[in-house]
PDB file of C-alpha atoms in Angstrom:
ATOM      1  CA  MET A 272      84.516 116.671  63.091  1.00  0.00           C
ATOM      2  CA  SER A 273      82.934 118.856  65.779  1.00  0.00           C
ATOM      3  CA  ARG A 274      84.267 118.847  69.312  1.00  0.00           C
ATOM      4  CA  SER A 275      81.913 117.566  71.995  1.00  0.00           C
ATOM      5  CA  SER A 276      80.582 119.475  74.999  1.00  0.00           C
ATOM      6  CA  SER A 277      82.877 117.449  77.258  1.00  0.00           C
ATOM      7  CA  ASP A 278      85.959 119.244  75.881  1.00  0.00           C
ATOM      8  CA  ALA A 279      85.149 122.338  77.983  1.00  0.00           C
ATOM      9  CA  ALA A 280      88.789 123.406  78.402  1.00  0.00           C
ATOM     10  CA  THR A 281      89.281 123.762  74.645  1.00  0.00           C
ATOM     11  CA  GLN A 282      85.972 125.413  73.765  1.00  0.00           C
ATOM     12  CA  THR A 283      85.928 128.697  71.887  1.00  0.00           C
ATOM     13  CA  PHE A 284      82.625 130.383  71.061  1.00  0.00           C
ATOM     14  CA  LEU A 285      81.959 133.065  68.461  1.00  0.00           C
ATOM     15  CA  VAL A 286      78.700 135.040  68.683  1.00  0.00           C
ATOM     16  CA  VAL A 287      77.800 136.900  65.480  1.00  0.00           C
ATOM     17  CA  ASP A 288      75.061 139.517  65.877  1.00  0.00           C
ATOM     18  CA  ASP A 289      74.897 143.223  65.020  1.00  0.00           C
ATOM     19  CA  HIS A 290      72.537 144.044  67.917  1.00  0.00           C
ATOM     20  CA  GLU A 291      74.432 145.054  71.060  1.00  0.00           C
ATOM     21  CA  ALA A 292      71.381 144.377  73.241  1.00  0.00           C
ATOM     22  CA  ILE A 293      71.306 140.759  72.061  1.00  0.00           C
ATOM     23  CA  LEU A 294      75.035 140.339  72.625  1.00  0.00           C
ATOM     24  CA  GLU A 295      74.655 141.732  76.137  1.00  0.00           C
ATOM     25  CA  GLY A 296      72.130 138.995  76.911  1.00  0.00           C
ATOM     26  CA  THR A 297      73.619 136.077  74.983  1.00  0.00           C
ATOM     27  CA  VAL A 298      77.279 136.397  75.949  1.00  0.00           C
ATOM     28  CA  PRO A 299      76.830 136.602  79.763  1.00  0.00           C
ATOM     29  CA  ALA A 300      74.447 133.619  79.651  1.00  0.00           C
ATOM     30  CA  LEU A 301      77.032 131.581  77.753  1.00  0.00           C
ATOM     31  CA  LYS A 302      79.783 132.659  80.173  1.00  0.00           C
ATOM     32  CA  ARG A 303      77.742 131.555  83.179  1.00  0.00           C
ATOM     33  CA  THR A 304      76.970 128.167  81.642  1.00  0.00           C
ATOM     34  CA  TYR A 305      80.390 127.534  80.058  1.00  0.00           C
ATOM     35  CA  PRO A 306      82.875 129.362  82.348  1.00  0.00           C
ATOM     36  CA  ALA A 307      85.903 127.614  80.812  1.00  0.00           C
ATOM     37  CA  ALA A 308      85.051 128.664  77.256  1.00  0.00           C
ATOM     38  CA  GLU A 309      86.595 131.650  75.504  1.00  0.00           C
ATOM     39  CA  ILE A 310      83.869 133.802  73.949  1.00  0.00           C
ATOM     40  CA  PHE A 311      84.388 136.279  71.134  1.00  0.00           C
ATOM     41  CA  THR A 312      81.900 138.455  69.294  1.00  0.00           C
ATOM     42  CA  ALA A 313      81.517 139.922  65.818  1.00  0.00           C
ATOM     43  CA  GLN A 314      78.911 142.364  64.524  1.00  0.00           C
ATOM     44  CA  ASP A 315      79.509 141.745  60.819  1.00  0.00           C
ATOM     45  CA  ILE A 316      80.600 138.876  58.562  1.00  0.00           C
ATOM     46  CA  GLN A 317      83.953 140.387  57.643  1.00  0.00           C
ATOM     47  CA  THR A 318      84.970 140.457  61.317  1.00  0.00           C
ATOM     48  CA  ALA A 319      83.461 137.003  61.900  1.00  0.00           C
ATOM     49  CA  GLN A 320      85.525 135.494  59.089  1.00  0.00           C
ATOM     50  CA  THR A 321      88.697 136.945  60.612  1.00  0.00           C
ATOM     51  CA  GLN A 322      87.773 135.580  64.064  1.00  0.00           C
ATOM     52  CA  ILE A 323      87.028 132.131  62.638  1.00  0.00           C
ATOM     53  CA  GLY A 324      90.324 131.992  60.758  1.00  0.00           C
ATOM     54  CA  TYR A 325      92.224 132.927  63.896  1.00  0.00           C
ATOM     55  CA  TYR A 326      90.365 131.077  66.683  1.00  0.00           C
ATOM     56  CA  HIS A 327      88.761 128.062  64.924  1.00  0.00           C
ATOM     57  CA  PRO A 328      85.704 128.190  67.223  1.00  0.00           C
ATOM     58  CA  THR A 329      84.000 125.139  68.658  1.00  0.00           C
ATOM     59  CA  LEU A 330      80.644 126.905  68.407  1.00  0.00           C
ATOM     60  CA  VAL A 331      79.271 129.711  66.241  1.00  0.00           C
ATOM     61  CA  VAL A 332      76.064 131.428  67.384  1.00  0.00           C
ATOM     62  CA  LEU A 333      74.730 133.323  64.371  1.00  0.00           C
ATOM     63  CA  ASP A 334      71.957 135.801  63.648  1.00  0.00           C
ATOM     64  CA  LEU A 335      70.936 135.345  60.010  1.00  0.00           C
ATOM     65  CA  SER A 336      70.324 139.051  59.454  1.00  0.00           C
ATOM     66  CA  VAL A 337      73.815 140.578  59.671  1.00  0.00           C
ATOM     67  CA  PRO A 338      75.856 143.092  57.626  1.00  0.00           C
ATOM     68  CA  GLN A 339      78.676 141.981  55.346  1.00  0.00           C
ATOM     69  CA  LYS A 340      81.061 144.602  56.754  1.00  0.00           C
ATOM     70  CA  PRO A 341      81.031 147.323  59.428  1.00  0.00           C
ATOM     71  CA  TYR A 342      78.298 149.980  58.955  1.00  0.00           C
ATOM     72  CA  ALA A 343      76.704 148.085  56.044  1.00  0.00           C
ATOM     73  CA  ILE A 344      73.005 147.165  56.001  1.00  0.00           C
ATOM     74  CA  ALA A 345      72.084 143.860  57.648  1.00  0.00           C
ATOM     75  CA  SER A 346      70.668 141.214  55.315  1.00  0.00           C
ATOM     76  CA  ALA A 347      69.392 137.655  55.767  1.00  0.00           C
ATOM     77  CA  GLU A 348      70.946 136.726  52.426  1.00  0.00           C
ATOM     78  CA  VAL A 349      74.368 137.680  53.808  1.00  0.00           C
ATOM     79  CA  GLY A 350      73.787 135.437  56.828  1.00  0.00           C
ATOM     80  CA  ILE A 351      72.582 132.528  54.698  1.00  0.00           C
ATOM     81  CA  GLN A 352      75.624 132.749  52.437  1.00  0.00           C
ATOM     82  CA  PHE A 353      77.949 132.863  55.453  1.00  0.00           C
ATOM     83  CA  LEU A 354      76.155 129.903  57.005  1.00  0.00           C
ATOM     84  CA  LYS A 355      76.519 127.934  53.784  1.00  0.00           C
ATOM     85  CA  THR A 356      80.262 128.667  53.824  1.00  0.00           C
ATOM     86  CA  LEU A 357      80.501 127.458  57.437  1.00  0.00           C
ATOM     87  CA  ILE A 358      78.648 124.231  56.667  1.00  0.00           C
ATOM     88  CA  GLU A 359      80.887 123.522  53.691  1.00  0.00           C
ATOM     89  CA  SER A 360      84.123 124.324  55.539  1.00  0.00           C
ATOM     90  CA  LYS A 361      86.512 121.635  56.808  1.00  0.00           C
ATOM     91  CA  LEU A 362      86.363 123.198  60.276  1.00  0.00           C
ATOM     92  CA  ALA A 363      82.708 122.071  60.724  1.00  0.00           C
ATOM     93  CA  PRO A 364      82.016 124.114  63.874  1.00  0.00           C
ATOM     94  CA  ASN A 365      78.904 123.439  65.878  1.00  0.00           C
ATOM     95  CA  ILE A 366      76.309 126.062  64.900  1.00  0.00           C
ATOM     96  CA  VAL A 367      73.305 127.660  66.572  1.00  0.00           C
ATOM     97  CA  VAL A 368      71.223 130.017  64.437  1.00  0.00           C
ATOM     98  CA  LEU A 369      69.511 132.621  66.613  1.00  0.00           C
ATOM     99  CA  SER A 370      67.345 134.867  64.459  1.00  0.00           C
ATOM    100  CA  THR A 371      63.999 136.671  64.255  1.00  0.00           C
ATOM    101  CA  ASN A 372      63.306 134.852  60.977  1.00  0.00           C
ATOM    102  CA  ILE A 373      64.602 131.313  60.594  1.00  0.00           C
ATOM    103  CA  LYS A 374      62.456 130.373  57.600  1.00  0.00           C
ATOM    104  CA  PRO A 375      65.252 131.121  55.063  1.00  0.00           C
ATOM    105  CA  LEU A 376      67.021 128.054  56.515  1.00  0.00           C
ATOM    106  CA  VAL A 377      64.624 125.852  54.545  1.00  0.00           C
ATOM    107  CA  GLN A 378      66.779 126.366  51.449  1.00  0.00           C
ATOM    108  CA  LEU A 379      69.739 124.771  53.285  1.00  0.00           C
ATOM    109  CA  LYS A 380      67.864 121.807  54.830  1.00  0.00           C
ATOM    110  CA  PRO A 381      69.626 119.094  52.773  1.00  0.00           C
ATOM    111  CA  MET A 382      73.027 120.552  53.713  1.00  0.00           C
ATOM    112  CA  ILE A 383      72.043 120.909  57.380  1.00  0.00           C
ATOM    113  CA  ASN A 384      70.744 117.339  57.641  1.00  0.00           C
ATOM    114  CA  ALA A 385      74.036 116.040  56.191  1.00  0.00           C
ATOM    115  CA  TYR A 386      76.226 118.340  58.296  1.00  0.00           C
ATOM    116  CA  GLU A 387      79.081 116.780  60.269  1.00  0.00           C
ATOM    117  CA  GLY A 388      78.884 119.275  63.124  1.00  0.00           C
ATOM    118  CA  GLY A 389      76.082 119.973  65.564  1.00  0.00           C
ATOM    119  CA  PHE A 390      73.351 122.328  64.376  1.00  0.00           C
ATOM    120  CA  ALA A 391      70.320 123.958  66.008  1.00  0.00           C
ATOM    121  CA  ALA A 392      68.089 126.908  65.174  1.00  0.00           C
ATOM    122  CA  MET A 393      65.555 128.982  67.092  1.00  0.00           C
ATOM    123  CA  ASP A 394      63.662 132.250  67.076  1.00  0.00           C
ATOM    124  CA  LYS A 395      65.622 134.766  69.152  1.00  0.00           C
ATOM    125  CA  SER A 396      62.421 135.888  70.911  1.00  0.00           C
ATOM    126  CA  LEU A 397      62.401 132.603  72.854  1.00  0.00           C
ATOM    127  CA  PRO A 398      63.813 132.501  76.423  1.00  0.00           C
ATOM    128  CA  ILE A 399      67.553 132.376  77.101  1.00  0.00           C
ATOM    129  CA  ARG A 400      67.107 128.938  78.698  1.00  0.00           C
ATOM    130  CA  GLU A 401      65.913 127.603  75.336  1.00  0.00           C
ATOM    131  CA  MET A 402      69.029 128.998  73.650  1.00  0.00           C
ATOM    132  CA  LEU A 403      71.238 127.316  76.266  1.00  0.00           C
ATOM    133  CA  ARG A 404      69.383 124.028  75.780  1.00  0.00           C
ATOM    134  CA  LEU A 405      70.019 124.161  72.030  1.00  0.00           C
ATOM    135  CA  VAL A 406      73.649 125.226  72.499  1.00  0.00           C
ATOM    136  CA  ASP A 407      74.197 122.089  74.591  1.00  0.00           C
ATOM    137  CA  PHE A 408      72.336 120.083  71.951  1.00  0.00           C
ATOM    138  CA  ALA A 409      74.581 121.410  69.168  1.00  0.00           C
ATOM    139  CA  LEU A 410      77.764 120.933  71.191  1.00  0.00           C
ATOM    140  CA  ARG A 411      76.868 117.253  71.497  1.00  0.00           C
ATOM    141  CA  GLY A 412      76.928 117.012  67.708  1.00  0.00           C
ATOM    142  CA  SER A 413      73.156 116.704  67.299  1.00  0.00           C
ATOM    143  CA  ILE A 414      70.999 118.397  64.659  1.00  0.00           C
ATOM    144  CA  TYR A 415      67.756 120.176  65.545  1.00  0.00           C
ATOM    145  CA  LEU A 416      65.446 122.035  63.188  1.00  0.00           C
ATOM    146  CA  PRO A 417      62.395 123.757  64.704  1.00  0.00           C
ATOM    147  CA  PRO A 418      58.916 122.504  63.757  1.00  0.00           C
ATOM    148  CA  GLU A 419      58.205 125.298  61.260  1.00  0.00           C
ATOM    149  CA  LEU A 420      61.069 124.016  59.100  1.00  0.00           C
ATOM    150  CA  ARG A 421      59.855 120.415  59.081  1.00  0.00           C
ATOM    151  CA  SER A 422      57.427 118.656  56.825  1.00  0.00           C
ATOM    152  CA  ARG A 423      54.695 116.270  57.961  1.00  0.00           C
ATOM    153  CA  SER A 424      56.757 113.345  56.661  1.00  0.00           C
ATOM    154  CA  GLU A 425      59.441 114.079  59.266  1.00  0.00           C
ATOM    155  CA  PHE A 426      57.094 113.074  62.102  1.00  0.00           C
ATOM    156  CA  ASP A 427      56.845 109.349  62.841  1.00  0.00           C
ATOM    157  CA  ARG A 428      53.511 107.818  61.766  1.00  0.00           C
ATOM    158  CA  LYS A 429      52.942 106.451  65.289  1.00  0.00           C
ATOM    159  CA  TRP A 430      53.400 109.911  66.824  1.00  0.00           C
ATOM    160  CA  LEU A 431      50.727 111.248  64.470  1.00  0.00           C
ATOM    161  CA  GLU A 432      48.434 108.379  65.453  1.00  0.00           C
ATOM    162  CA  VAL A 433      48.822 109.325  69.122  1.00  0.00           C
ATOM    163  CA  LEU A 434      47.892 112.935  68.277  1.00  0.00           C
ATOM    164  CA  THR A 435      44.787 111.820  66.392  1.00  0.00           C
ATOM    165  CA  LEU A 436      43.603 109.392  69.075  1.00  0.00           C
ATOM    166  CA  LYS A 437      44.110 111.960  71.835  1.00  0.00           C
ATOM    167  CA  PHE A 438      42.854 115.180  70.283  1.00  0.00           C
ATOM    168  CA  GLN A 439      40.374 113.975  67.677  1.00  0.00           C
ATOM    169  CA  GLU A 440      38.942 110.937  69.473  1.00  0.00           C
ATOM    170  CA  GLY A 441      39.556 112.080  73.053  1.00  0.00           C
ATOM    171  CA  LEU A 442      41.174 108.845  74.271  1.00  0.00           C
ATOM    172  CA  THR A 443      43.213 108.518  77.459  1.00  0.00           C
ATOM    173  CA  ASP A 444      46.816 107.302  77.292  1.00  0.00           C
ATOM    174  CA  LYS A 445      45.715 103.856  78.490  1.00  0.00           C
ATOM    175  CA  ALA A 446      43.044 103.674  75.778  1.00  0.00           C
ATOM    176  CA  ILE A 447      45.587 104.844  73.196  1.00  0.00           C
ATOM    177  CA  ALA A 448      47.963 102.079  74.286  1.00  0.00           C
ATOM    178  CA  ASP A 449      45.177  99.492  73.972  1.00  0.00           C
ATOM    179  CA  ARG A 450      44.153 100.757  70.518  1.00  0.00           C
ATOM    180  CA  MET A 451      47.749 100.787  69.245  1.00  0.00           C
ATOM    181  CA  GLN A 452      48.560  97.503  71.022  1.00  0.00           C
ATOM    182  CA  VAL A 453      51.607  98.936  72.761  1.00  0.00           C
ATOM    183  CA  SER A 454      52.523  99.465  76.418  1.00  0.00           C
ATOM    184  CA  ASP A 455      51.589 102.554  78.456  1.00  0.00           C
ATOM    185  CA  ARG A 456      55.306 103.319  78.671  1.00  0.00           C
ATOM    186  CA  THR A 457      55.603 103.312  74.871  1.00  0.00           C
ATOM    187  CA  VAL A 458      52.792 105.867  74.620  1.00  0.00           C
ATOM    188  CA  ARG A 459      54.563 108.062  77.187  1.00  0.00           C
ATOM    189  CA  ASN A 460      57.724 107.829  75.079  1.00  0.00           C
ATOM    190  CA  TYR A 461      55.757 108.928  72.003  1.00  0.00           C
ATOM    191  CA  TRP A 462      54.602 112.032  73.887  1.00  0.00           C
ATOM    192  CA  ILE A 463      58.202 112.820  74.856  1.00  0.00           C
ATOM    193  CA  ARG A 464      59.320 112.430  71.239  1.00  0.00           C
ATOM    194  CA  LEU A 465      56.473 114.685  70.065  1.00  0.00           C
ATOM    195  CA  GLN A 466      57.318 117.305  72.673  1.00  0.00           C
ATOM    196  CA  ASP A 467      60.944 117.347  71.564  1.00  0.00           C
ATOM    197  CA  ALA A 468      60.092 117.356  67.838  1.00  0.00           C
ATOM    198  CA  LEU A 469      57.685 120.268  68.306  1.00  0.00           C
ATOM    199  CA  GLY A 470      60.214 122.200  70.400  1.00  0.00           C
ATOM    200  CA  ILE A 471      57.968 122.446  73.474  1.00  0.00           C
ATOM    201  CA  TYR A 472      59.361 122.656  77.003  1.00  0.00           C
ATOM    202  CA  ASP A 473      57.577 122.441  80.364  1.00  0.00           C
ATOM    203  CA  GLU A 474      56.257 125.701  81.811  1.00  0.00           C
ATOM    204  CA  PRO A 475      54.664 125.724  85.280  1.00  0.00           C
ATOM    205  CA  ASP A 476      51.596 127.758  84.260  1.00  0.00           C
ATOM    206  CA  LYS A 477      50.841 125.924  80.988  1.00  0.00           C
ATOM    207  CA  ASP A 478      49.269 122.556  80.220  1.00  0.00           C
ATOM    208  CA  LEU A 479      51.847 120.539  78.280  1.00  0.00           C
ATOM    209  CA  ARG A 480      49.350 118.494  76.246  1.00  0.00           C
ATOM    210  CA  ILE A 481      47.446 121.616  75.200  1.00  0.00           C
ATOM    211  CA  GLN A 482      50.697 123.218  74.058  1.00  0.00           C
ATOM    212  CA  ILE A 483      51.437 120.085  71.993  1.00  0.00           C
ATOM    213  CA  ALA A 484      47.977 120.285  70.415  1.00  0.00           C
ATOM    214  CA  ILE A 485      48.388 123.987  69.564  1.00  0.00           C
ATOM    215  CA  ALA A 486      51.800 123.406  67.966  1.00  0.00           C
ATOM    216  CA  ALA A 487      50.559 120.350  66.056  1.00  0.00           C
ATOM    217  CA  ARG A 488      47.591 122.256  64.626  1.00  0.00           C
ATOM    218  CA  LYS A 489      49.852 125.119  63.500  1.00  0.00           C
ATOM    219  CA  LEU A 490      51.850 122.584  61.493  1.00  0.00           C
ATOM    220  CA  GLY A 491      48.767 120.924  60.035  1.00  0.00           C
ATOM    221  CA  LEU A 492      49.408 117.678  61.929  1.00  0.00           C
ATOM    222  CA  LEU A 493      45.869 117.875  63.326  1.00  0.00           C
ATOM    223  CA  ASN A 494      42.673 118.968  61.593  1.00  0.00           C
TER     224      ASN A 494
END
């Protein structure tokens, strides 16, 4: 089973990415947030496999597009195969996929959803704070797939009803609560669940509800 984020003294992180610029941003951020953790890096799968066999990391942060061995060409297929091996291993490290293209993960969704360790994935163009949020999420043993890897059926029917009543009928939260015959607090909880499911975080200069609507329309959750 995966080790929790509370076991800070025993944490070992492995960051696998062939881009030095990414490593120079990711590793210091992890060191600042988890000062007790030992952090190692690998720029190819061959080196990563050696590091994993030796250190048994608590967390693996992985770019999907990586080379099999030093000086080889990076490939998403190499990363996917390595990820599959990690998921199937008895070690079951917590995993965060940090990649410019996370869509290939869709082929591993059944394995990811049944995984015993923590798992999260995100586009590496997103802010460092989002990566740190998902690292903490994975270290707690939770599983998070970004909205673009989810189907409509993965969103609760009541959440979808809230979206429709708000953005297609223009109702206030109080009117939504009356229509659904639930409390105002329940409606607020639905918004929080939607925000989390859509991977949206608060930004001072952006309207949160509008961001939810934009993300929902991209996924076809709203007409």
